[in-house]
Amino acid sequence: MPDHVKRLLLVRHAATSATRAAAFPGDEPIEDGAAARAAAVGALAPSGGSVVCSPALRCRQTAEAAGLAFVTDPRLAESDFGAWAGRSLADVHGSDPAAVAAWMSDPTAAPHGGESLTDFSARVGEWLDEQARADAGTTLAITHGGVVKAAVVHALGAPLEAFWRVDVAPLTATELHAHDGRWTVTRVNCPVEAADEHPSAFAGRSGAAA
């Protein structure tokens, strides 16, 4: 990869109780045993690059389990789910299906009292645009599924409705490259263990592109 390209690795945090329950997250820790798997994230750390992390506990614990030194950026936080935080999607849908339908069909809706998809995506997009203008090299970001999905949609210039069609599992990496301020989506939802098991799966791993 040319050395004038900005490379961004977006890693979703390790699994939590909310992840397993398909619940809207609060600020819960990673689940028991997840730290061992999270250690694989360390193989993606850019030598001479930077590591940035959502301020959420689950993201900081993922970075710490990987032995990474990082700075936090609030723009990498998950969407604010307001009154739905801690509740499962099935529970919310059972009590107020109209609110869930509105939330999933109207990007400007925020029936939970938190952020709308429009506002959330604008926040992530601002950060991504800043990254595209940054110096060449590699940035590793430990963040959330929603942030990764919003970043992919923004990078592609796709409509916000495409947000619901991107899959991002815990401890997977999504790779974006920016050249002259324009993003290319290189890979999505790739298990971080591939960095150890199949080094060629991540071009420029361990800072070769930093």
CSV table of C-alpha atoms in Angstrom, one decimal:
chain,number,residue,atom,x,y,z
A,1,MET,CA,0.0,0.0,0.0
A,2,PRO,CA,1.4,3.5,-0.9
A,3,ASP,CA,2.8,5.3,2.1
A,4,HIS,CA,0.6,8.4,1.4
A,5,VAL,CA,-2.6,6.5,2.1
A,6,LYS,CA,-4.3,6.8,5.4
A,7,ARG,CA,-5.2,3.4,6.8
A,8,LEU,CA,-7.9,3.0,9.5
A,9,LEU,CA,-8.7,-0.2,11.4
A,10,LEU,CA,-12.0,-0.1,13.2
A,11,VAL,CA,-12.3,-2.9,15.8
A,12,ARG,CA,-15.6,-3.7,17.7
A,13,HIS,CA,-15.1,-4.3,21.4
A,14,ALA,CA,-15.2,-7.8,23.0
A,15,ALA,CA,-18.6,-9.3,23.8
A,16,THR,CA,-20.6,-8.2,26.8
A,17,SER,CA,-23.8,-9.4,28.5
A,18,ALA,CA,-25.8,-6.9,26.4
A,19,THR,CA,-24.2,-8.3,23.2
A,20,ARG,CA,-25.3,-11.8,24.1
A,21,ALA,CA,-28.8,-10.7,25.0
A,22,ALA,CA,-29.3,-8.5,21.9
A,23,ALA,CA,-29.9,-5.6,24.3
A,24,PHE,CA,-29.3,-1.9,24.0
A,25,PRO,CA,-26.0,-1.3,25.9
A,26,GLY,CA,-25.4,0.8,28.9
A,27,ASP,CA,-21.8,0.9,30.1
A,28,GLU,CA,-21.3,-2.8,31.0
A,29,PRO,CA,-17.9,-4.5,31.1
A,30,ILE,CA,-16.8,-7.2,28.7
A,31,GLU,CA,-18.0,-10.7,29.7
A,32,ASP,CA,-15.9,-13.2,31.6
A,33,GLY,CA,-13.3,-14.8,29.5
A,34,ALA,CA,-13.5,-12.2,26.7
A,35,ALA,CA,-10.2,-10.6,27.7
A,36,ALA,CA,-8.3,-13.7,26.4
A,37,ARG,CA,-9.8,-13.3,22.9
A,38,ALA,CA,-9.4,-9.5,23.0
A,39,ALA,CA,-5.6,-10.0,23.4
A,40,ALA,CA,-5.5,-10.7,19.6
A,41,VAL,CA,-6.3,-7.1,18.9
A,42,GLY,CA,-2.7,-6.3,19.9
A,43,ALA,CA,-1.5,-7.8,16.7
A,44,LEU,CA,-3.2,-5.0,14.8
A,45,ALA,CA,-1.4,-2.2,16.7
A,46,PRO,CA,0.4,0.1,14.3
A,47,SER,CA,4.0,0.7,15.0
A,48,GLY,CA,4.4,4.5,14.8
A,49,GLY,CA,0.7,4.9,14.3
A,50,SER,CA,-2.0,5.7,16.9
A,51,VAL,CA,-4.6,3.9,18.9
A,52,VAL,CA,-7.8,5.7,19.8
A,53,CYS,CA,-10.7,4.3,21.9
A,54,SER,CA,-14.3,5.0,22.8
A,55,PRO,CA,-14.6,6.1,26.4
A,56,ALA,CA,-17.0,3.2,27.1
A,57,LEU,CA,-15.8,0.7,29.7
A,58,ARG,CA,-16.1,-2.3,27.3
A,59,CYS,CA,-13.9,-0.6,24.7
A,60,ARG,CA,-11.2,0.5,27.3
A,61,GLN,CA,-11.2,-3.0,28.7
A,62,THR,CA,-10.7,-4.5,25.2
A,63,ALA,CA,-7.8,-2.2,24.5
A,64,GLU,CA,-6.3,-2.9,27.9
A,65,ALA,CA,-6.6,-6.7,27.4
A,66,ALA,CA,-4.6,-6.2,24.2
A,67,GLY,CA,-1.9,-4.3,26.0
A,68,LEU,CA,-2.5,-1.1,24.0
A,69,ALA,CA,-1.7,2.4,25.0
A,70,PHE,CA,-4.6,4.6,23.8
A,71,VAL,CA,-6.3,7.9,23.9
A,72,THR,CA,-10.1,8.2,24.1
A,73,ASP,CA,-12.4,10.2,21.8
A,74,PRO,CA,-16.1,10.7,22.7
A,75,ARG,CA,-17.0,10.7,19.0
A,76,LEU,CA,-16.3,7.0,19.0
A,77,ALA,CA,-19.0,6.3,21.6
A,78,GLU,CA,-21.9,4.2,20.7
A,79,SER,CA,-25.2,5.9,19.9
A,80,ASP,CA,-27.1,7.2,23.0
A,81,PHE,CA,-30.1,4.9,23.3
A,82,GLY,CA,-31.7,6.9,26.0
A,83,ALA,CA,-34.5,5.1,27.9
A,84,TRP,CA,-33.8,1.9,26.0
A,85,ALA,CA,-30.4,1.4,27.5
A,86,GLY,CA,-30.1,-2.0,29.2
A,87,ARG,CA,-33.3,-3.4,27.6
A,88,SER,CA,-33.5,-6.0,24.9
A,89,LEU,CA,-34.8,-5.2,21.5
A,90,ALA,CA,-37.5,-7.9,22.0
A,91,ASP,CA,-38.6,-6.3,25.3
A,92,VAL,CA,-38.8,-2.8,23.7
A,93,HIS,CA,-40.6,-4.1,20.7
A,94,GLY,CA,-43.0,-6.0,22.9
A,95,SER,CA,-44.0,-2.9,24.9
A,96,ASP,CA,-43.9,-0.3,22.1
A,97,PRO,CA,-43.6,-1.8,18.6
A,98,ALA,CA,-44.5,1.5,16.9
A,99,ALA,CA,-41.6,3.2,18.5
A,100,VAL,CA,-39.2,0.5,17.3
A,101,ALA,CA,-40.7,0.6,13.8
A,102,ALA,CA,-40.3,4.4,13.7
A,103,TRP,CA,-36.7,4.2,14.9
A,104,MET,CA,-35.7,1.7,12.2
A,105,SER,CA,-37.5,3.4,9.3
A,106,ASP,CA,-37.0,7.1,10.1
A,107,PRO,CA,-33.3,8.1,10.5
A,108,THR,CA,-34.4,11.3,12.3
A,109,ALA,CA,-36.5,9.5,14.9
A,110,ALA,CA,-35.3,9.1,18.5
A,111,PRO,CA,-38.3,7.7,20.4
A,112,HIS,CA,-35.9,6.5,23.2
A,113,GLY,CA,-34.9,10.1,23.9
A,114,GLY,CA,-31.3,9.6,22.9
A,115,GLU,CA,-29.6,10.2,19.5
A,116,SER,CA,-31.3,9.7,16.2
A,117,LEU,CA,-29.5,7.8,13.5
A,118,THR,CA,-29.0,11.0,11.6
A,119,ASP,CA,-27.3,12.7,14.6
A,120,PHE,CA,-25.3,9.7,15.5
A,121,SER,CA,-24.1,9.2,11.9
A,122,ALA,CA,-23.2,12.9,11.6
A,123,ARG,CA,-21.0,12.6,14.7
A,124,VAL,CA,-19.2,9.5,13.3
A,125,GLY,CA,-18.9,11.1,9.9
A,126,GLU,CA,-17.2,14.2,11.3
A,127,TRP,CA,-14.6,12.1,12.9
A,128,LEU,CA,-14.1,10.0,9.8
A,129,ASP,CA,-13.7,13.1,7.6
A,130,GLU,CA,-11.1,14.3,10.1
A,131,GLN,CA,-9.2,11.0,9.7
A,132,ALA,CA,-9.3,11.2,6.0
A,133,ARG,CA,-7.5,14.6,6.1
A,134,ALA,CA,-4.9,13.4,8.7
A,135,ASP,CA,-1.4,12.5,7.9
A,136,ALA,CA,-0.7,9.2,6.2
A,137,GLY,CA,-0.2,6.2,8.4
A,138,THR,CA,-2.4,3.8,10.4
A,139,THR,CA,-4.9,4.4,13.1
A,140,LEU,CA,-6.4,1.6,15.2
A,141,ALA,CA,-9.8,2.5,16.7
A,142,ILE,CA,-11.5,0.4,19.4
A,143,THR,CA,-15.1,1.2,19.2
A,144,HIS,CA,-18.7,-0.1,18.8
A,145,GLY,CA,-20.7,-2.0,16.2
A,146,GLY,CA,-22.9,1.1,15.5
A,147,VAL,CA,-19.9,3.3,15.0
A,148,VAL,CA,-18.3,0.8,12.5
A,149,LYS,CA,-21.6,0.5,10.6
A,150,ALA,CA,-22.0,4.3,10.4
A,151,ALA,CA,-18.4,4.7,9.3
A,152,VAL,CA,-18.9,2.1,6.5
A,153,VAL,CA,-22.1,3.9,5.3
A,154,HIS,CA,-20.3,7.3,5.4
A,155,ALA,CA,-17.2,6.0,3.6
A,156,LEU,CA,-19.4,4.6,0.8
A,157,GLY,CA,-21.6,7.6,0.5
A,158,ALA,CA,-24.6,5.2,1.0
A,159,PRO,CA,-28.0,6.3,2.2
A,160,LEU,CA,-28.5,6.0,6.0
A,161,GLU,CA,-30.9,3.1,5.5
A,162,ALA,CA,-27.9,1.0,4.6
A,163,PHE,CA,-26.8,1.2,8.2
A,164,TRP,CA,-29.2,-1.7,9.0
A,165,ARG,CA,-27.5,-3.9,6.3
A,166,VAL,CA,-24.0,-3.9,7.6
A,167,ASP,CA,-23.0,-6.7,10.0
A,168,VAL,CA,-20.3,-6.1,12.7
A,169,ALA,CA,-19.6,-8.8,15.2
A,170,PRO,CA,-17.6,-8.4,18.5
A,171,LEU,CA,-13.8,-8.5,18.0
A,172,THR,CA,-13.9,-8.0,14.3
A,173,ALA,CA,-11.9,-5.5,12.3
A,174,THR,CA,-13.1,-3.3,9.4
A,175,GLU,CA,-10.5,-1.7,7.3
A,176,LEU,CA,-10.8,1.6,5.4
A,177,HIS,CA,-8.1,3.4,3.3
A,178,ALA,CA,-8.3,7.1,2.4
A,179,HIS,CA,-6.4,8.7,-0.5
A,180,ASP,CA,-6.9,12.4,-1.3
A,181,GLY,CA,-9.7,12.5,1.3
A,182,ARG,CA,-11.7,9.7,-0.3
A,183,TRP,CA,-12.3,6.4,1.5
A,184,THR,CA,-12.2,2.9,0.1
A,185,VAL,CA,-13.7,0.0,2.1
A,186,THR,CA,-11.1,-2.8,2.1
A,187,ARG,CA,-12.7,-5.4,4.4
A,188,VAL,CA,-15.6,-5.6,6.8
A,189,ASN,CA,-16.3,-7.8,9.8
A,190,CYS,CA,-13.0,-9.8,9.7
A,191,PRO,CA,-12.3,-11.7,13.0
A,192,VAL,CA,-9.2,-10.2,14.7
A,193,GLU,CA,-7.8,-13.7,15.3
A,194,ALA,CA,-7.0,-13.7,11.5
A,195,ALA,CA,-4.2,-11.2,12.3
A,196,ASP,CA,-2.4,-14.0,14.2
A,197,GLU,CA,-3.6,-17.0,12.2
A,198,HIS,CA,-3.3,-15.5,8.7
A,199,PRO,CA,-1.0,-12.5,8.7
A,200,SER,CA,-1.7,-11.7,5.0
A,201,ALA,CA,-5.3,-11.1,5.9
A,202,PHE,CA,-4.4,-7.6,7.2
A,203,ALA,CA,-2.1,-5.8,4.8
A,204,GLY,CA,0.4,-3.7,6.6
A,205,ARG,CA,-0.2,-5.4,10.0
A,206,SER,CA,1.9,-4.4,13.0
A,207,GLY,CA,2.6,-1.0,11.4
A,208,ALA,CA,4.0,-1.9,8.0
A,209,ALA,CA,1.8,0.9,6.6
A,210,ALA,CA,2.2,3.3,9.6
